[in-house]
Each structure stands twice: as structure tokens, then as C-alpha cells.
Amino acid sequence: MACTMGAFGPIYMNALNRLGFESELTRISGNTIDVTIFGPRLPASSSRLNQTNDTVDRTLYSYFDESIEYQYRTYKSGVYLLGYNNREIPNEPDFSYTVARGWVQTIKDLEPNISLLSGDFDVQNNDETHYSALITKLTQQRFQFELGQTIELRKSIDAKELIQVVITGIFEPNYEDDKYWNNVEMFLDPPPLADTADATPPPGVRVDADEPPIALFISEKDFGSYAEGAGNGKLVSSIWFAGIDKNSFISNDIQYPKLLSDSFERKIKTSLAGSTVFVSSIKGIVLNIEDKANAANVSLSVLITSLITCGILLVALAARNLTSSRNPHFTLLKLRGASLTSLLNFYIIEILAITVVTGILAPLIATLISKLLINFTGISSQSIDIFSLLSNSPVAFLYSFIVAILAGLVSSLVSIISLLQAGRKINYARAGNESPSLIQKHFFDGVLLILGFITIWYLLFTDTAFASVEEGSSQLTSMLLPSILLVAIALLFIRLFPMTIRYLSGRSTSILNLLWALGFAYISIYIFLQNINDFDIIVLFQLCLFATATVTGYTLTTIKNSRFIIWVLGLILQASSIIFLYQFTEIEMTSTMKLNLIYLGVILLLQLIYPFLKLIENRSPLWVSMPLLRLDRGERYYSTLLLLVITSAGLITMASTVGGTFSKVQADRAWYQNATDIRVTGISKFMQDDAKKLQEKYQSFDGVESATRVMRINGGVGSISNEILAIDPVVFANSAWFREDFSSGETQKILNRLNIPLNQNSLFLPETSSEIGMWVKPSRKFNNLYLLGVLQGSQGKTRTISLGSLNKSGWSRMVAEIPRTLKSPIELLSIQIHEPGIAKNSKAKRTPGNIYLDQIFVVDETNQETIIDEMESPRWSPIPTTVIAPDYAEITNEHVYSGEFSTKYKFGVFANLDVRGIYINNLESGRIPFIASKYFENLDDFQINQGFYGTVSGRLTPLVVIDTIDYFPTLYPEKSMFLIGNIDHLTRYLNIMSRLESIEPNEVYVDADTSDNVDIGTLIKNTSPRGVSVSDITSTLNEIKSGNIHLTGWKLLSITSVIFVIISISIGNYSHLDFLSKNSASTTALLRALGINKLEIAIINLVEHFLVMGCGLIVGTLVGRQISLLIVTNLTPAGSLNTTSPPIIVTTEWMIIIPAIIVIAAIMMLTQIVASIKVYKTDIPSITRIG
């Protein structure tokens, strides 16, 4: 059993690594691993394009050959200026309008993967003066292109080469081949060039940096003509995509896929200098598995090492029983002249044979157990079989032989002691007396000393007792230390147990002497060290007085045959010294000091109880006093069993606690990641069903209790970036999963503080309104400034309308039509000024100035004008643009169109993402409230309930943090600081800048009926638009389990270890009782001779045995629990779970411990009954002959 556990470790860990790799492969969508090769930008020519393509093809097929499932390539030209009707490329510098930009490109196999909406893919080009091109539906809608329209491409306004492209078709993807579009969809509608190397336009033209480029798709044949014609010598980009069958990466060695991908990357980079290669996920998977293995293998090793320890203890117990049964024969052989050497040779040959046999058989058994446990993980494997497990773990044989040798040494040591004992019995027969040998008396003391030395050395000469694997701590020492501690504590208890029995039986106070000495020494040293820096004579005198009184009092109580009055005087002195130290000294009473005084008080109470224990012992029944007497004087008989029981009980507790904790960790992390029963993410505002529509759809499903929209965006506080989660604080608080330690059990109460209602400043338009306008007076003519208004309809959609140019210096009536797409009630959110020609991210300074606003009015269908705001109230606030020189709005009478006052808006040279203006602030505080993570409290320049300006999705925003929280579902404080806000407050403010980019909710969280969440999750997946991600709590938990196969392996191994321990205790218990029945025959005969019947003897044996086993189980359980805390908190770093949120809560699976203890108790009872039957069947003459 011990050797099997030794061989089991490397075999099982190798199997978990391989299973984890295969599990990660199955989690990748589709049946292939994507290979992406970004070729270098090369001067265009047909020969060069063909040469690079042949190089890539040869390399791909030389490495993967028949495993290649698909292969695509794309060529793309450089950026050109594009000219077309009403937007031509100027022949000379002209900055009065913006010029479009784009490129031509070709993608292999484009035609079978698209749906043509109009036109044709390839139109005959007889004169070869132009190229036929396709465009996407979005490009056609954005630029209003028509079929047959000609587009001219030039590198610059003075370039001689001119390329003509004719639009011959408009298409959209058909998405039948998901893998195809996962790779090339990014080329369909490319993003703006503002943040790329091509952001700067050629000289002489003006471009809009935020306008997307135009992608023109031509055939491969035409691109070859382009490379030889107008594009010859110009730089082109090439990208290759390939899909490799996932099964080709499965190997007996998880390093093989990583080595294969590394070799492939080096080959490509050597052949195509300047290229970049990505073998999707493979290296990341291997590194991830290695990280998780390093994190989990140490804790797995702790459990396996403890199992080996139990096995070796069982070896010692069995060897003692075996040699004990042989002692009469060896004694007879020695009396007949056999030498001790010849007897030892027998043992050595026997143990050597057992060592060789077990060293060979153990790996085979360990392989079978590993395969069985792998099958129970619920994850199928294509490559893991018994032969591959054994052949890929040759080190298992080495470990097996090491454990076999160690077990053989233990067995040999026990046998040698037994032989020495047999020799001493011969001497006893000759000399007439017998005394225990030095080895017998202090064997366990020696072992305890060695283990204690190892532990202390490790604690003193390493930075921490349980350093994490990432910190470079030794796996060997981290693996062995818990087992060493468990055995050391068990050995210590073996020495303290008889002393405790003597105290309880009223025979000795040695245990009190030891405990008092330790407590008194500790408190004296503690007081001395606490006051060593500022020691004065008074404190020294008080300490000496306390020490003298305490020592004197305790000495008086321990004097043998002392009078009662002296004993009472000793107790009084001790009690007085404790009261004196607590009440009347100048020594500071820390919590440690108080605990020490309580400890001394408990010792005092135990001294007071001792005389009553002596009195009870003298009058106790035989079935009580006799077991205590035998436990007191026969410690060497039950020491090994007690050691095995303590170690085994500690192992059961450790296995069930760590396994239970890992199970809870996985469940908690699943809920933390999902927040609710079902989580829908990746919702885009460009989808046909946005977050609001999806929320309404999900809410209509049977079994859905609530659905709430959430907006997840990025932001910043000072120089600290953060993640922002905007929620409905009422609905989300009632539907999401929270744990009490997230915010001291007050999460819902804290979230409710975000539920601040909007004030009455809102400005709604009458339902019959068709136009909106206002009177405006600029401080001067602004020919390049325009006045805008931002309106919001009932669906929460915002629209920006233009009221015209601010090119007049006097009062002017500015009016714009209200978009008919907006549904009532319509609300005016903001009034803004716009200066075209400057990109939103540009740091260029804008035109400063000020404008006066008066009488906002609406016009209905009958041309009836209604004033809705006289602009004489402080409802308007300036949109923050900078904290250095902010804009401001004020009520003034400097210039008034009508009434007594108007609103003056003064604007500077800065903008908030190209936005300047005023808006209606509907919050009384003027700032958007947030709840922050605890990290906020560490920021020097920010405080709770103190307003500041932060960035939210790139926009400068007035914020105030009203509270902090430790953890929040879906947010990870170890990665970045987070903020939680009210979605209504945030979307309202952010979308006053909707002219640039509207910010909308991008996630929906669904709280479903517990019994139906899987079916509802399936329904939501089937009815959600393409591109969104739907995860229900069950699938998330399964994903976490499959992604953390090592923790699942821990769980299985913990159950296996419980079975192993039950078998060990059963064998050890039976062996111990069998040993006692042979070595206590004389005691049994004596009791029978004294008139004690067989039933009373059985009861005495039962009480004695259950005292030993019960104490061992209790101590082992307590010690195992504490060691479990060390393992969980220190030997399980974040690497095994990818994150540390939420924190680990240690959980014991009592449903494993309690049945295990019941089984052990039943086995103890059964073996004791068997032993009692032997007593019943044995008469006094037989017992006398055996004795």
C-alpha cells in the first residue's frame, strides 16, 4: 500500500496534466487549432507573392500534412486616396473638404462564403482599364455607393499612377463557415486609421481621422495584375490562415505540442524574415496547464506523502505483530546456540524479497488506480490508457523502490528491536529481572527529536513555512512539511497521552508540571521582551514579585505528603499573583498577556480538581480504573496504533477539508464569474436586438424571474485605470449572487445608496412638437462653429441635431427639425458647439469664446411656438472639458433677448472628446455617485464623499465615491480597481456626447427559476443574436471544473485516501488487537484468577481500546483541520484557479468525515468483538500456558 502511493504520485499527476490538456483542447470551438501568419510587407510582384505563398505551403505541409483542415490567404495593398462622384481627389492642395481613403485586397475562397445582395462577383473586363470590386453592405450604406460606380485610387494628389475600380457587387457574409469568418471578418469593415501608422494623410489633402477606410475586394487574378501593373514595387501585406486538426496535437507528453509549435514558428520566421506567427492557444494551453500543475501538484503531493506515511506506520505495526509472533521461536533458536547475525540475515533476505516484489508490483497497481480515477472525472480521453500511463512515468518505479526501501528500513528496525527484546528475555530468565531497553524507552522520543529538528530548521532557514510555488520555494520541503508536522504532533501526543491518563486517574501531576512550566516561562519571557526597551525598576520589581509568588505557590502545591493548609496556601499565592499582575502592576495588559493569565488560571483550576480525581479513582468501578491503569503502564503497546490513528484521522480531515474547500472554491468562482443564473455578454449596439430588446425578450420567457441590463466600460481615476460596471442597483442586488464577506453582509444596503432619483430639472418637449429652436447671440462671428442639440426619445436613444452655424454676432433665431425616429416623450439633454475638422482624440486647441442663450422654444405642426425654457434657471451645467481651465455657465443680464436674464456659456480651447457645451444635470449633488473597490481608500488625492473628475469611456466625468466594497461579482480587484454605478445616471450623462459614439448596455443578467435554469439557458442561447455569449451557471461551473482538472483530481484523490485510511486503520486495529491478545495473556489470567468474569474483562478491553482510538481520532481531526488551513491558504496559489476572487473559505465535507468515522467505529467494534470471543473461548490453564 505504501509503495503504491509512492508510485501513484507521478503517474496520477502525469495523467491529470494530459487530461487537462485534452480538456482545454475540447473547450476550443470547432475541430481545429488556428494558425495565423502575418507576412512581412514586401514590394508587390507576382513572382514574389507566389514565392512567399509556396514557402508557407511547404512549411505547413511539412509539419502538419494531412492534419490541415483549411487554408486561406489574403493580400492587401497599402492605403490609397479614394476619389468618386462629389468627393474627388484634388489635383492641387485643397483643405476645404475631406478625402476618403482605402485599399484593394483579395481573400481566398471569398465567393462561396458570401451572399451577393446585388451585382456579380466577376464582371468581364475587356479593355482591362479597371478592376471589378465588391463592397460590403455596410460600406455601401455608409458611403452611398451604387453599382457601376467608378472609384479612383492614388497614393497622393500628384501621383502619376491611377487605379480605377468599378463596383460590380454588394455582399454580406453568409456565416455558414464560422471558422472562415472568425479569421477574415476583421477585413470586411476595418476601423478608422486614427490610431495607426497610416493616420497621417499625404500632403495637400484633409482627411477625417475617425472615418473608416473603404475596403475594395478584387479577385486573386486582378490582384496579380495589380502587383505587376500599377501596384508593382509598392508594399503589400499578406496574411495566411490555416486550421490544424486538434487531435494531431494530442500526445503522451504535453510538451510535444509546445515544442511542435515553437519549431514551426522558428521555421516560418527563418523562411520569411520579418513575419509573425501565432499557433492559436497551444502554447498558452501548455503554459496554463503547467502553472496549474505546479500549483496543484504540491498540495496533491502533501496528500500522497501523508498516505505514504500512513502506509509506513502500518508497516511498522504489522512488523511488530509479525516479529512478536516469531519471538518464542527465535528465543528457542538462540537458546540452542543460533547467533544474532544468522537471525538478522533471515530478516534481511525476507525484507529484501518483499522490497523487490512490491517495488515492481506497486507501479502496476498505481496505474490501475490512476486510470480508474481518470475515468471518474467525467472527461473522456483519446490517448490515456494503462500502457501509456506507465510508459510515460518511469520515475514511478524509482519512487516505488524508494518507499519500499524506507518501509523495509522501518520493518528492519522494528525487527531488530524485537530480536533484542527476545535476547533480553533470555537474560531475564537467567538474571531474574527485566527492565526496558534504552531504545524501547526513548524510541519515539528520538523520532520526535529528528522530526522537530527538521521542522525548526525549515522554519528558520526559509523565508516562510509555506511559500508559494511562484516564489520559488522547494516543492519537496513544502510537500513533506505538513506530513512531518502531522507525525510530530502525533508523537508529541503519544508522550503527553500517558501523562494525561495519570492525571485523570489521580496518580500523577506530571502533565500539570509540564504545562505550568511552559506557561510560566512564556509569560515571564514575554513580559521581559515587551518592556526591554524602556525597563524601569518598578516594572522589574513587579515582575520579580510575580515570579517569586507564582513559583513559591506552585511549589507548595506539589510537595508530597504536605498538609492541607500548605496546599491551600500555595493555591492562594498563585491566585494572588495572577490578580496582582492583572490589577495592580504597570505592565501593559495586551490580548496576549490576558490569554497567558487565563492559561495560568486554568492550570490553577486543574490543581484544584486533582484531589477530587484521586478520590474518584479510589472509588471508581473496575471497568474505569483498570483501563486507565493499563493505559498508564502499557504505553509501548498502543503507541504505534495511536500514531497510526492520529495520522489517519488527520489525513481524513485534511482530505475532506481541502477537497471540500476546492469544491466550494469552484462553485463560488462560478457564481462570481456569472453573478446570476444566466449571463449574456458581447451585446453590440449595432445588433438588430440591442440590450434593451433582449432584456424584454428574456423577461417574457416562462421561468425567468428578472432580467436586467448592465453596462461594462473602462475608466480612470487619476492615473489609475479601472473597470466600471453600471447596474440597476435594485434589480441587480436582488438577483445577483453575493457572499457575506464581500462587504460585511451589507452589499444590498450599499448598492441601494446608488438608487438616487433624478431631480425635476428635465426639459421635455410637448408631444405635438415638430421643431426645436432657441435664441443665440455669439460674442463674435464664429464661421467654423456650429450649434447642436442632443435629444433623447422614450426608448433611451439619443439623436444629435444641428441648429446651424454661429456666423452671426447678433441675436439670431436658430431652429432644427426634430427627428421623426424619436418617440415621445422627447427630452432635451444638451446644447453643444461643434468645430469640424478636428478629430475627437486630437490635442489641437479649439476656438475659445462665449455665447448667450435665451428662450428655448418648440414649434408644432400648426407653426404655433411654445417657450419651454426661459434660460433663467440654474438647471444647466457646463460639460467638463478640463480641470485646468474649465468652461462655465452662468445666469447673466449682460445680453438678454427677452425677460430679465439669459444663460452665458463661456468655452475655452479644450474639449471633452470634441464635445463642448452645457447639459441638464439631474443629480442634486451634480456628480455621479459610485461605489469603489477597497483600493480607492489607498489613493492619496481622493477621499470618500469628496467629488473629483475621472474618465468614463474616455469622457471626463464628475464623480463621487460614496462607499467602498471588498468584492463584487464579475469584478476582480486583484487585476484593477473597479467602480460600480447606476446605469441610468451613467448612460444619461455619457450619451449627451452621442454624436461621437453612443454608449449602451452590453450585457444582460437573467435570474431564473432554479429548477429550469438549464432549459432557460438553452432557450436564451437559441434565441440570442449571433456574436453574443450566453453562459448559465451550470455550464460555467462545468467549464471551471474542466479547466481546473487538477482540483477535480484532488477531489477524487481525497475520496480514495479516505478509503485507503479506512483499510489502513482496519488492518492496523486488527493487528494491534491480535498483538495484545498474545502479549497480555498473563494479565488476563491474573484478572480471571481474581474472580473477574469474561464479560467484565471484555468491557475493560473495550473501554481501553476505545479510549485510545477515540483520543487518536479527536486529536487527528483537530490537527488535520489546522494543517488543511495551511495547505489551502499557502499551497494553492492563484495559478491553479486563474484568479484569487472571491477569497477562499475553508470548508469541511462532514458528509465524508462522519461516514468515515462511523465505518471506523464499526470496524473497531467488530474487531473488539472478535477479540472478546477469543477471551470467552480461552480457559485459565490455556492462558497460563500461553503466558
Tab-separated table of N, CA and C in Angstrom, residues 75-77 102-106 215-218:
chain	number	residue	atom	x	y	z
A	75	TYR	N	-4.268	39.124	-49.470
A	75	TYR	CA	-3.297	40.145	-49.834
A	75	TYR	C	-3.992	41.495	-49.766
A	76	LYS	N	-3.280	42.494	-49.259
A	76	LYS	CA	-3.871	43.834	-49.111
A	76	LYS	C	-2.842	44.866	-49.545
A	77	SER	N	-3.295	45.809	-50.342
A	77	SER	CA	-2.400	46.878	-50.784
A	77	SER	C	-2.210	47.894	-49.665
A	102	GLY	N	-8.674	54.235	-48.561
A	102	GLY	CA	-8.981	52.809	-48.565
A	102	GLY	C	-7.907	52.029	-49.280
A	103	TRP	N	-8.244	50.813	-49.694
A	103	TRP	CA	-7.281	49.929	-50.345
A	103	TRP	C	-8.013	48.833	-51.117
A	104	VAL	N	-7.214	48.114	-51.912
A	104	VAL	CA	-7.743	46.932	-52.581
A	104	VAL	C	-7.161	45.705	-51.889
A	105	GLN	N	-7.944	44.648	-51.848
A	105	GLN	CA	-7.471	43.419	-51.219
A	105	GLN	C	-8.199	42.228	-51.816
A	106	THR	N	-7.601	41.062	-51.606
A	106	THR	CA	-8.211	39.824	-52.076
A	106	THR	C	-8.127	38.778	-50.977
A	215	ALA	N	-12.787	49.305	-47.991
A	215	ALA	CA	-12.144	48.070	-48.437
A	215	ALA	C	-12.788	47.626	-49.739
A	216	LEU	N	-11.971	47.503	-50.792
A	216	LEU	CA	-12.441	47.087	-52.116
A	216	LEU	C	-11.903	45.691	-52.402
A	217	PHE	N	-12.810	44.731	-52.576
A	217	PHE	CA	-12.411	43.335	-52.731
A	217	PHE	C	-12.341	42.995	-54.224
A	218	ILE	N	-11.145	42.616	-54.668
A	218	ILE	CA	-10.944	42.222	-56.054
A	218	ILE	C	-10.531	40.761	-56.087
